[in-house]
XYZ file of C-alpha atoms in Angstrom:
564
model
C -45.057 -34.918 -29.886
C -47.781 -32.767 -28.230
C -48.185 -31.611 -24.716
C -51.635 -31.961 -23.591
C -53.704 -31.021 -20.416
C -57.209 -33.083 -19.780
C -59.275 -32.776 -16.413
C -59.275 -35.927 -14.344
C -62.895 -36.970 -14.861
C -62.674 -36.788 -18.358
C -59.365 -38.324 -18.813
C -61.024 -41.140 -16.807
C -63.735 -40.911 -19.297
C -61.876 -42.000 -21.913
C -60.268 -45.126 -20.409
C -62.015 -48.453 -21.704
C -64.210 -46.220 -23.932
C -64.075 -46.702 -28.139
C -66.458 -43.580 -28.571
C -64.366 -40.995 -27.165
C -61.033 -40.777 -29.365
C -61.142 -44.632 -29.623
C -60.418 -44.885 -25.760
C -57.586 -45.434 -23.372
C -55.826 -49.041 -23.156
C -52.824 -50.683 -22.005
C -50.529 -52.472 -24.232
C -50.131 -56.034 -23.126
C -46.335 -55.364 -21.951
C -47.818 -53.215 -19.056
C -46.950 -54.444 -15.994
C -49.478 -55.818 -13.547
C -50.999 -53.239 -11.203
C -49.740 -53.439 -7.767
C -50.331 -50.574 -5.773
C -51.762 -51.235 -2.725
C -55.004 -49.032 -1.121
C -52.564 -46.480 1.108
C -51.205 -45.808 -2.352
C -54.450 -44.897 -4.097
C -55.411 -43.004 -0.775
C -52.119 -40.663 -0.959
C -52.449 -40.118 -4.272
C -56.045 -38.874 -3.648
C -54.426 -36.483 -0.767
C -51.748 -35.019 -3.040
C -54.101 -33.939 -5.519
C -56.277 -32.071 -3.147
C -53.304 -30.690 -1.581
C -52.386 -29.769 -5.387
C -49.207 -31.507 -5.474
C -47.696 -32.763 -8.806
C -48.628 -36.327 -9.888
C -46.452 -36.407 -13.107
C -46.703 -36.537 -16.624
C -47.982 -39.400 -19.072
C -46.767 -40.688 -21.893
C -49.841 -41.563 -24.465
C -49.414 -42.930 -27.822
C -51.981 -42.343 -30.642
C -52.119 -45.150 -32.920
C -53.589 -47.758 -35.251
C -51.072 -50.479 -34.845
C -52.615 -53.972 -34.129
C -50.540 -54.458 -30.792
C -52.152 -56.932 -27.820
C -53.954 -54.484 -25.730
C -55.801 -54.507 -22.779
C -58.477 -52.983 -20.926
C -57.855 -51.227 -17.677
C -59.127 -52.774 -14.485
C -62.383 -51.480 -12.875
C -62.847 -53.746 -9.807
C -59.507 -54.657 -8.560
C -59.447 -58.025 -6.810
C -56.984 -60.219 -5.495
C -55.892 -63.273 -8.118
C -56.963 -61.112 -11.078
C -56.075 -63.036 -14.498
C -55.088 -60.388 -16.876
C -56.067 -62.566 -19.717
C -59.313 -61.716 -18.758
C -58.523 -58.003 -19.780
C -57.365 -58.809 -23.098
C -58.498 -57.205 -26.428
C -58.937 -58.125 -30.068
C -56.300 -57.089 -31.740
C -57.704 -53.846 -34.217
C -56.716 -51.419 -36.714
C -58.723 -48.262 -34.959
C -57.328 -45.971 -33.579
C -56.476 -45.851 -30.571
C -54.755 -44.324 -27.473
C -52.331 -46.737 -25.409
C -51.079 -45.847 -22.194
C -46.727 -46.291 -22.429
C -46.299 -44.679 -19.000
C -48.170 -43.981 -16.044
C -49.962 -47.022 -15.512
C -50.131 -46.974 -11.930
C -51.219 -43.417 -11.374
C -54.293 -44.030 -14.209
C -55.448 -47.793 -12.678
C -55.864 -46.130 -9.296
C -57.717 -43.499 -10.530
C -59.739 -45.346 -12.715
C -60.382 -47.754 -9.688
C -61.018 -45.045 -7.272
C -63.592 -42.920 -9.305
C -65.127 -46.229 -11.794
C -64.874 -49.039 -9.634
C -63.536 -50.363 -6.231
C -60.437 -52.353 -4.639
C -61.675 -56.214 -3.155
C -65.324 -55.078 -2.614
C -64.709 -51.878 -1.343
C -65.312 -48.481 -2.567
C -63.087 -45.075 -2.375
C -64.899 -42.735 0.714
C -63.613 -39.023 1.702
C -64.188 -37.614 4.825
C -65.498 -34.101 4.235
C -64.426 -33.343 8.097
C -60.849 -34.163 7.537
C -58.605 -31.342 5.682
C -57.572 -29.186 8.806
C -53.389 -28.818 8.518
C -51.821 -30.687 11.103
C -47.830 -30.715 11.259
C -47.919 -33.954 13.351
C -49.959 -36.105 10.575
C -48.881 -36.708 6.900
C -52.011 -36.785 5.538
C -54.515 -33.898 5.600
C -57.254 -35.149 3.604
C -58.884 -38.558 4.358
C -59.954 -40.997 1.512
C -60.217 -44.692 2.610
C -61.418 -47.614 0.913
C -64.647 -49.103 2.557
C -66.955 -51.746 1.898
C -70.513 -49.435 1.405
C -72.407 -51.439 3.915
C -69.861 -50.432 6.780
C -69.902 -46.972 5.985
C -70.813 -44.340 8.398
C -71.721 -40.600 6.764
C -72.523 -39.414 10.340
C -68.800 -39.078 10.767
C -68.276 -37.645 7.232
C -67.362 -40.294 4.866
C -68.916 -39.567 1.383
C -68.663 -41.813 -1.494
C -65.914 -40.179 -3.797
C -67.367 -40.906 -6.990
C -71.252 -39.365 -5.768
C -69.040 -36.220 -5.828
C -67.088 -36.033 -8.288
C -69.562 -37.791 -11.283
C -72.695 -35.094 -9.675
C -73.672 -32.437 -11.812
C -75.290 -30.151 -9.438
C -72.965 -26.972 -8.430
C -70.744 -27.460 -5.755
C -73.017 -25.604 -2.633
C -76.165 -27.531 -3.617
C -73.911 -30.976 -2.748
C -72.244 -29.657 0.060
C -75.982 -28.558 1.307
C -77.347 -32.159 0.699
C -73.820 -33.785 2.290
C -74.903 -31.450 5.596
C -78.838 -32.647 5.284
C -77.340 -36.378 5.591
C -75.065 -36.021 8.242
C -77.250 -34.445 10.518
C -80.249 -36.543 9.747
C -78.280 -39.484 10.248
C -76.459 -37.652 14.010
C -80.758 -37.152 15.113
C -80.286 -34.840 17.342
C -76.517 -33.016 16.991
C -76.444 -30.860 14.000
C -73.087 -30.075 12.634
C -71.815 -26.047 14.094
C -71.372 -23.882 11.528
C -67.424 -24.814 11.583
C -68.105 -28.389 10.707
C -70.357 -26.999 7.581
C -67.806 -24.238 6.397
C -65.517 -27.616 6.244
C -67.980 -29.449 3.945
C -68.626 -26.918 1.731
C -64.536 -26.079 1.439
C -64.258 -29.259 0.824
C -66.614 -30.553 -1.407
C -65.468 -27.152 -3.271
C -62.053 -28.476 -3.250
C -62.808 -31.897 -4.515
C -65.086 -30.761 -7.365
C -62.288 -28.203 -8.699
C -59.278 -30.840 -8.586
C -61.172 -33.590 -9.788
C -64.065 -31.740 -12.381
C -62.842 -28.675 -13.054
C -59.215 -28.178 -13.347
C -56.606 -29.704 -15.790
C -54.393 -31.873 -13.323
C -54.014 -34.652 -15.956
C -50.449 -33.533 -18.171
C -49.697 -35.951 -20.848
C -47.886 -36.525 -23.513
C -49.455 -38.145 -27.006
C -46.935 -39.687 -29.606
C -49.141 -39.559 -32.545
C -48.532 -42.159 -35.072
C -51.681 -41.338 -37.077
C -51.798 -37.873 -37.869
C -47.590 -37.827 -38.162
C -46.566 -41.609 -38.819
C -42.916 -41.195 -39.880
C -42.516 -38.941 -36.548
C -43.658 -41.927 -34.134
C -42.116 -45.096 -35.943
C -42.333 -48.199 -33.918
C -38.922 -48.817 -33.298
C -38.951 -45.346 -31.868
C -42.004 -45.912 -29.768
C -40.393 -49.204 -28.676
C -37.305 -47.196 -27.338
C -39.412 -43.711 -26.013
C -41.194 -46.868 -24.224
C -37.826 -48.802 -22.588
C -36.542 -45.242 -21.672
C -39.676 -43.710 -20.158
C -40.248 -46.447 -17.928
C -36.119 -47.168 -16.797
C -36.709 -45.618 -13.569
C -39.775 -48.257 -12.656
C -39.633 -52.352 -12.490
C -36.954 -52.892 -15.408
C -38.787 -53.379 -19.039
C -36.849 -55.170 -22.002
C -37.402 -54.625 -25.624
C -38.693 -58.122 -25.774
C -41.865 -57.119 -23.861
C -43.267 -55.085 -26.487
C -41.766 -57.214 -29.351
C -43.771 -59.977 -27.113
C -46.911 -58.152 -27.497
C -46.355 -58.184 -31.279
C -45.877 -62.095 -31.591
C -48.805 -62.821 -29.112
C -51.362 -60.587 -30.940
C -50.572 -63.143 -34.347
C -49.868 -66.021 -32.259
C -51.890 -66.308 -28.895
C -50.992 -69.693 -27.792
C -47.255 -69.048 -27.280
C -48.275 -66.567 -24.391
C -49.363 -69.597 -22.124
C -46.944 -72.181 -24.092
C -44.036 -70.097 -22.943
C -45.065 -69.412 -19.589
C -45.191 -72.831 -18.836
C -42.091 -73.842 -20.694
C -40.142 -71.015 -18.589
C -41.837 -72.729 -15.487
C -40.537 -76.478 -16.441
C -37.092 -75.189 -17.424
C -36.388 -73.195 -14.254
C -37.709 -74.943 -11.670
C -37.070 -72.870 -8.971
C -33.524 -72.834 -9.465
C -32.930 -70.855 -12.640
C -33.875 -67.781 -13.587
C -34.330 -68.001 -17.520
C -36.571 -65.008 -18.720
C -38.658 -64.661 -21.725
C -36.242 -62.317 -23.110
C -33.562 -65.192 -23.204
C -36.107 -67.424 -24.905
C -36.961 -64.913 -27.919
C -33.025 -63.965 -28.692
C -32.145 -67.324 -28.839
C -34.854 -68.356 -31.035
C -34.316 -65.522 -33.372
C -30.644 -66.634 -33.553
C -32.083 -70.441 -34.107
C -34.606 -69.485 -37.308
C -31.312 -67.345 -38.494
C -32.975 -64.164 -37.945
C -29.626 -62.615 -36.027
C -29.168 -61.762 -32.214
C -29.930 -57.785 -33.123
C -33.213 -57.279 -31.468
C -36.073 -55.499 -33.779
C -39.111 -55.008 -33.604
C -40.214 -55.598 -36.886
C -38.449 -59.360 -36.753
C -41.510 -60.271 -34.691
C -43.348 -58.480 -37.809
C -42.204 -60.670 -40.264
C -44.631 -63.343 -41.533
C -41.502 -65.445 -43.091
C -39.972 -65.272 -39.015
C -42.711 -65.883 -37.487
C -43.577 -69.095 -39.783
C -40.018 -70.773 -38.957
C -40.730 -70.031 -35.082
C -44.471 -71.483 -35.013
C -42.817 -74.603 -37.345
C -39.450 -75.038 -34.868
C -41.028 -73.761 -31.550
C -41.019 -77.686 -30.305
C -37.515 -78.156 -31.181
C -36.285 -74.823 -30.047
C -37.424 -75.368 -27.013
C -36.181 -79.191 -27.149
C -32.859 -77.683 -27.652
C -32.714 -75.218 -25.085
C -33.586 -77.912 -22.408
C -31.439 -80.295 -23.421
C -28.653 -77.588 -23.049
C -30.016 -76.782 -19.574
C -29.910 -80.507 -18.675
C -26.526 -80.257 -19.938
C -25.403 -77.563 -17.044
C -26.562 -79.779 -14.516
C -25.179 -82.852 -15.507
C -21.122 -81.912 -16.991
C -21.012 -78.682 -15.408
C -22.323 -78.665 -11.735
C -24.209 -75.129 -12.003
C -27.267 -75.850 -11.084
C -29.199 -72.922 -9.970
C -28.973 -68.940 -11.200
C -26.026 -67.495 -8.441
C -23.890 -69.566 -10.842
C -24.506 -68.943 -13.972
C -23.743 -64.993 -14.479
C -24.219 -65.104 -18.082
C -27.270 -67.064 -20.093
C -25.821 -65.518 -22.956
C -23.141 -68.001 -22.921
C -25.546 -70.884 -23.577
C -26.467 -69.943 -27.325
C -23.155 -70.811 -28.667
C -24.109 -74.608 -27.663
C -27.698 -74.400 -28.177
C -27.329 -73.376 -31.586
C -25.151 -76.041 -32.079
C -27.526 -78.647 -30.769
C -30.705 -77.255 -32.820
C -28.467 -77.068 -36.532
C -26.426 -79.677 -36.282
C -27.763 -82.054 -33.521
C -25.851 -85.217 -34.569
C -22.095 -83.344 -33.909
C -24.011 -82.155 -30.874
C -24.511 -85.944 -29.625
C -21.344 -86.920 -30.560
C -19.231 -84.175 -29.043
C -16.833 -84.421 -26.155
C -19.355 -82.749 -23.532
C -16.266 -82.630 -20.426
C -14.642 -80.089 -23.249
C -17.457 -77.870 -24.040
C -18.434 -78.045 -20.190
C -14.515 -76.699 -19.745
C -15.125 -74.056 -22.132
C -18.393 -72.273 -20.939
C -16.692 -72.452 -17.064
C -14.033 -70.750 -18.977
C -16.155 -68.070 -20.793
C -18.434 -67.244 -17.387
C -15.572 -67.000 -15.382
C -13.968 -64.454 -17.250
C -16.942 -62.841 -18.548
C -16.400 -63.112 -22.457
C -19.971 -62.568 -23.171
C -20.912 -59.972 -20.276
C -21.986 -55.979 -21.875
C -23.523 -56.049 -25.568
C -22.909 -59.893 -27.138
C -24.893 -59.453 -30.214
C -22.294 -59.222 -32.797
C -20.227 -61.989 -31.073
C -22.902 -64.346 -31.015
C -23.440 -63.841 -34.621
C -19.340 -64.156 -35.475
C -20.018 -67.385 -33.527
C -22.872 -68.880 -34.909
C -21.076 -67.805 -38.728
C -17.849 -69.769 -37.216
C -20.074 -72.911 -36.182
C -21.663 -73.202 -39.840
C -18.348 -72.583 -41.395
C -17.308 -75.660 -39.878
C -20.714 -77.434 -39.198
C -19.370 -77.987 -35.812
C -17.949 -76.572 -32.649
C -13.736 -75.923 -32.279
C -13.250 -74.768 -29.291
C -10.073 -72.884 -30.783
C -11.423 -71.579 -33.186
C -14.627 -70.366 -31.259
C -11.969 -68.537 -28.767
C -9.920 -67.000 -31.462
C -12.697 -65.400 -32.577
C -13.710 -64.034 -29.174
C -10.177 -62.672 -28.690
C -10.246 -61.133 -31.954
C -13.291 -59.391 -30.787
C -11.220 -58.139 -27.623
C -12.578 -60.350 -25.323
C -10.580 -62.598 -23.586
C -10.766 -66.315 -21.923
C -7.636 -66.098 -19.733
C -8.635 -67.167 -16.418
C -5.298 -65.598 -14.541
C -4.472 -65.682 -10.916
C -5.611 -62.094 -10.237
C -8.435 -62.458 -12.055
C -9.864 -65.934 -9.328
C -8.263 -63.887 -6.170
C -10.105 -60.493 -7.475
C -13.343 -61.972 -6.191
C -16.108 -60.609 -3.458
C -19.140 -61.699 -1.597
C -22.103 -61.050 -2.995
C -20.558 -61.826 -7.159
C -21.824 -64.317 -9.123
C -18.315 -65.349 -10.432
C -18.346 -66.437 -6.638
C -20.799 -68.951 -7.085
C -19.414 -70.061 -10.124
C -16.609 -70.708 -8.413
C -17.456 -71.821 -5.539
C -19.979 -74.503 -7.789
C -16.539 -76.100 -8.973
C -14.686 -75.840 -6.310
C -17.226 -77.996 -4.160
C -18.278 -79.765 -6.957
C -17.502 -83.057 -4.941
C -19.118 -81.808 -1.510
C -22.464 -82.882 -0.433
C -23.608 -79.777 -0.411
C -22.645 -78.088 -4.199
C -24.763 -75.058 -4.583
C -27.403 -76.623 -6.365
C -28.550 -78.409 -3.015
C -32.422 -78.608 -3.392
C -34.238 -76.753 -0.390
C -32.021 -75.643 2.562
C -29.115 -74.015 0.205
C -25.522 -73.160 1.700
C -24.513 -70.011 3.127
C -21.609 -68.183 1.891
C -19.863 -67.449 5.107
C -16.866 -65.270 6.627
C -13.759 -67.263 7.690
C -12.941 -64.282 10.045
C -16.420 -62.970 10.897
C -17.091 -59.570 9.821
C -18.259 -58.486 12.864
C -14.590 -59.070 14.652
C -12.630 -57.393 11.996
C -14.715 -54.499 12.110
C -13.809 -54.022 15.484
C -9.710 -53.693 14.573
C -8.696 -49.912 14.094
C -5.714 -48.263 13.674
C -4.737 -45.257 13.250
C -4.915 -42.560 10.389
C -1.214 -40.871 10.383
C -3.159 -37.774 8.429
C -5.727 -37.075 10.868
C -4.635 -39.458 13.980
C -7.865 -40.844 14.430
C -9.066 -44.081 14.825
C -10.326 -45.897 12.126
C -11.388 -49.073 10.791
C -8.693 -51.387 9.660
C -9.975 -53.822 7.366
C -12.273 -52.089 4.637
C -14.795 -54.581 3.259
C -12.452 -55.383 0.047
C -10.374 -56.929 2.915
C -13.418 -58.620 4.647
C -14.851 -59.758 1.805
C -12.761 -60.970 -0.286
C -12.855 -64.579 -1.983
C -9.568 -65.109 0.596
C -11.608 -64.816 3.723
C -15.386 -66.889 2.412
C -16.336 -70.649 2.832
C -19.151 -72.137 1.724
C -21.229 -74.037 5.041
C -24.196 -75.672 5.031
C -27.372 -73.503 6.072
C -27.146 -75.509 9.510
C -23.445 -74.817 10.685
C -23.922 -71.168 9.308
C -27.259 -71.025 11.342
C -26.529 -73.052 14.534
C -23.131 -73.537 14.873
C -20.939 -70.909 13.427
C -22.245 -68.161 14.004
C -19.498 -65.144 14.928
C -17.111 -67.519 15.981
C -13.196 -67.009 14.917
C -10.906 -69.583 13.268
C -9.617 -70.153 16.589
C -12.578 -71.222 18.046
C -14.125 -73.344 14.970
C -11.244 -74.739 13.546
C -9.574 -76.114 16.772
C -11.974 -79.585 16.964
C -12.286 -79.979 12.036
C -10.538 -83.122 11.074
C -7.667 -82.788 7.983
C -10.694 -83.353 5.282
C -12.679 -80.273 6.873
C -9.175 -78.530 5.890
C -8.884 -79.965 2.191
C -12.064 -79.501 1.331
C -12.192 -75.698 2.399
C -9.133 -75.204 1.255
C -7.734 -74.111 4.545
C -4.181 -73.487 6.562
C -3.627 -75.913 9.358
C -1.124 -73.491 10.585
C -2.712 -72.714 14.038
C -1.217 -69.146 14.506
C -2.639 -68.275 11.328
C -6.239 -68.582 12.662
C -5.833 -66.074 15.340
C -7.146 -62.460 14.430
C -3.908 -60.615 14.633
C -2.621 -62.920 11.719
C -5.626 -62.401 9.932
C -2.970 -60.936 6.385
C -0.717 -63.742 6.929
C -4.055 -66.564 6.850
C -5.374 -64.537 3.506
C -1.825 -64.923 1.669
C -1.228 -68.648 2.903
C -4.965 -69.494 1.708
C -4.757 -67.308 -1.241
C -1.943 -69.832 -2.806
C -4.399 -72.725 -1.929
C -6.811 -71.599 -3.543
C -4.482 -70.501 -6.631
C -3.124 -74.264 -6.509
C -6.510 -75.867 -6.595
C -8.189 -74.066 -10.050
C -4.518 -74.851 -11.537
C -5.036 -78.233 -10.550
C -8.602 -78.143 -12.603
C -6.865 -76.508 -15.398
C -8.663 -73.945 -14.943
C -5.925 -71.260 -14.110
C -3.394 -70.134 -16.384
């Protein structure tokens, strides 16, 4: 690992460019570039105020990863396909963090953002406490621009050879030639030339680009590519959250290009707006499938034996992972992402229909529907699952089929457990997706289950937050006042309903159980799971409601067998 300082201007030189140290690219896992213009402008301000714009993370290497070239003319409904590189054997240096900070100014000082081009004004820079910015740089389309008021094209400065005083001289020539008659006072043209000055040193002259180069070609068993992988996940944690299956993504693609745009639309079909299946889910399941274990690694993706099973069994892997999906919808009633907390549950079953698809057809489907509720509810496969789902998948081929007793003995042995107990339904907040789980099966039979298409239910407060909040009592430590019900009280599982977006919307609203329970018939009250006990709906009896509905609620899910 070596720390390195470049200037900007010839950091930017490098980017897109084979001849100078075989150039600066982005590995296909990059994320898209989204900063906006305000963010390239600041960025632009911060340097010439000399403020730190952070370190980046380079690796040096020969690896034949997908890579792609950096964007020069930023417009809206950019493919990044259209970026893409041959995959090569040169070397190479790939950007692993810092993306954002390099496209903007690789944008700023090569190109342009939807037609328009990075200006400075070379009359801005006077400290003023009232404004955040000191030094102005706006995107403009050249044809608008107007140098009479000081706006210079950034890149005529920065990419000119001349010495700083012979531009600033030329800047002045412009501006007044362009203002006739007013020349600029000899405060205006100290300005320019400070500025211009300033511009030139930050962006020519000094070393304001730190990085950091992994070199994998001079030191190879330093830089590994597991280890990049991880320096990779770990550098960019703090920024839009990156899986190992991104880069091990860019691996596949770069042997196999068609699965990039097979899998894309294959995630599309399956989730239909509802789910929220990943890409991530897709390659851990079909490593499990080929029998290449749940562990990822990067070399897997490396293997020409694993990827030869998944270009042979890609139509039936993902056959089998729809058919489980269909399966949700139909025996399960989850049909949309807030209730399903774990996908990871689903492999046990897809596995099952992939190797041994005739037990799979023939199987009791209410019983393996009663088992996954079972597993999501209490979270057997939440935190690292790798080494259950392969004690699992061994347990399946042992018996060539799936026993349910047998499949939760071994997820007990593990210390996992599948006990759905009292505590465990009541111990249940807004916001959770156990919530939706259970609130999926405990409406199952409503006409409005959460997989309602388009205008969704709400999850609502029985006694609206808003009133409780109001309730103090108070603290025999301090004897102040303070708020009664803490939001474990407000929001617990005890005090939620689920309502249609309308009643939530128009008709609910803040009101109290007094108010909208008074007119509900006895089937508003069975299917809510409500006491018809009318003190218990005022708001000084707001405990004594909780422990009356808690036991309805208790009695229900025992009802289901769910509860033990």
């Amino acid at each position: 690992m070596r720390n390195k300082k470049e200037t900007i201007r010839k950091f930017v030189s490098l980017i897109n460019n084979e001849e100078e140290q075989g150039g600066l690219w982005l590995p296909n896992i990059q994320r898209y570039f989204i900063w906006k213009e305000e963010q390239i402008e600041r960025l632009f301000d911060s340097i010439m105020r000399e403020y730190p714009i952070g370190n980046l993370l380079v690796w040096k290497t020969k690896e034949p990863i997908k890579i792609r070239k950096f964007i020069d003319n930023y417009k809206e409904g950019l493919k990044l396909i259209d970026f893409y590189v041959p995959k090569n054997e040169k070397i190479k240096l790939i950007v692993l963090d810092g993306q954002q900070r390099l496209q903007s100014l690789f944008i700023a000082l090569r190109g342009g953002y939807n037609g328009r081009e990075l200006y400075f004004n070379v009359l801005s820079g006077e400290e003023n406490e009232e404004e955040d910015i000191r030094f102005e740089f706006k995107f403009v389309e050249p044809s608008k621009v107007d140098i009479s008021r000081g706006w210079v094209k950034v890149k005529d400065i920065v990419y000119d050879s001349r010495e700083y005083d012979e531009i600033a001289e030329s800047i002045v020539e412009k501006i007044e030639k362009k203002r006739h008659v007013i020349s600029l006072s000899d405060k205006e043209k100290r300005l320019i030339r400070k500025n211009v000055l300033k511009l030139i040193k930050e962006f020519r002259d000094k070393e304001n680009i730190a990085y950091t180069e992994l070199d994998s070609v001079d030191n190879p068993e330093a830089y590994k590519l597991n280890d990049v992988v991880e320096i990779f996940i770990r550098a960019n944690a703090g920024g839009t959250p990156l899986s190992k299956s991104d880069l091990m993504f860019s691996l596949l693609t770069a042997e196999w290009e068609e699965i990039e745009e097979d899998l894309t639309n294959f995630l599309e079909e399956l989730n239909g707006g509802a789910f929220a299946f990943s890409r991530d889910f897709v390659l851990k399941t079909s490593l499990i499938l080929i029998g290449a274990g749940a562990k990822y690694d990067v070399m897997k993706f490396r293997k020409e034996e694993n990827l030869r099973k998944l270009q042979d069994n890609w139509e039936e892997i993902k056959k089998s992972i729809k058919e489980i999906k269909d399966f949700l919808c139909k025996y399960t009633f989850i049909r949309d992402d807030k209730a399903l907390p774990s996908y990871l549950a689903l492999i046990p079953l897809i596995y099952l229909n992939y190797k041994y698809p005739e037990k799979w057809k023939n199987s009791d489907k209410e019983i393996l529907a009663k088992w996954l509720t079972r597993v999501l509810l209490t979270g057997a496969f939440s935190g690292s699952s790798d080494t259950l789902l392969d004690a699992l998948v061994r347990k399946i081929n042992e018996r060539e089929d799936f026993d349910t007793n047998i499949i939760n003995t071994e997820i007990m042995n593990r210390g996992r457990t599948i006990s759905i107990s009292k505590d465990s339904l009541l111990d249940t907040y807004y916001g959770e997706k156990k919530l939706y789980l259970i609130f999926a099966l405990w409406y199952q039979d409503v006409n409005f289950k959460p997989a309602y298409e388009g205008n969704l239910p709400w999850v609502d407060h029985i006694f609206p937050q808003s009133k409780l909040k109001e309730i103090k009592e108070i603290n025999p430590e301090t004897g102040r006042k303070v708020m009664k019900y803490k939001w474990w009280d407000r929001d617990q599982i005890a005090n939620l309903m689920l309502l249609s977006a309308e009643e939530n919307r128009d008709e609910k609203k803040d009101k109290t159980p007094e108010e909208w329970l008074r007119d509900k018939d006895d089937e508003y009250f069975e299917i809510h799971l409500l006491p018809k006990n009318k003190d218990l709906w005022k708001i000084e009896n707001f405990e004594k409601f909780v422990k009356e509905r808690e036991k309805l609620i208790v009695d229900k899910f025992k009802r289901m067998r769910l509860v033990t």
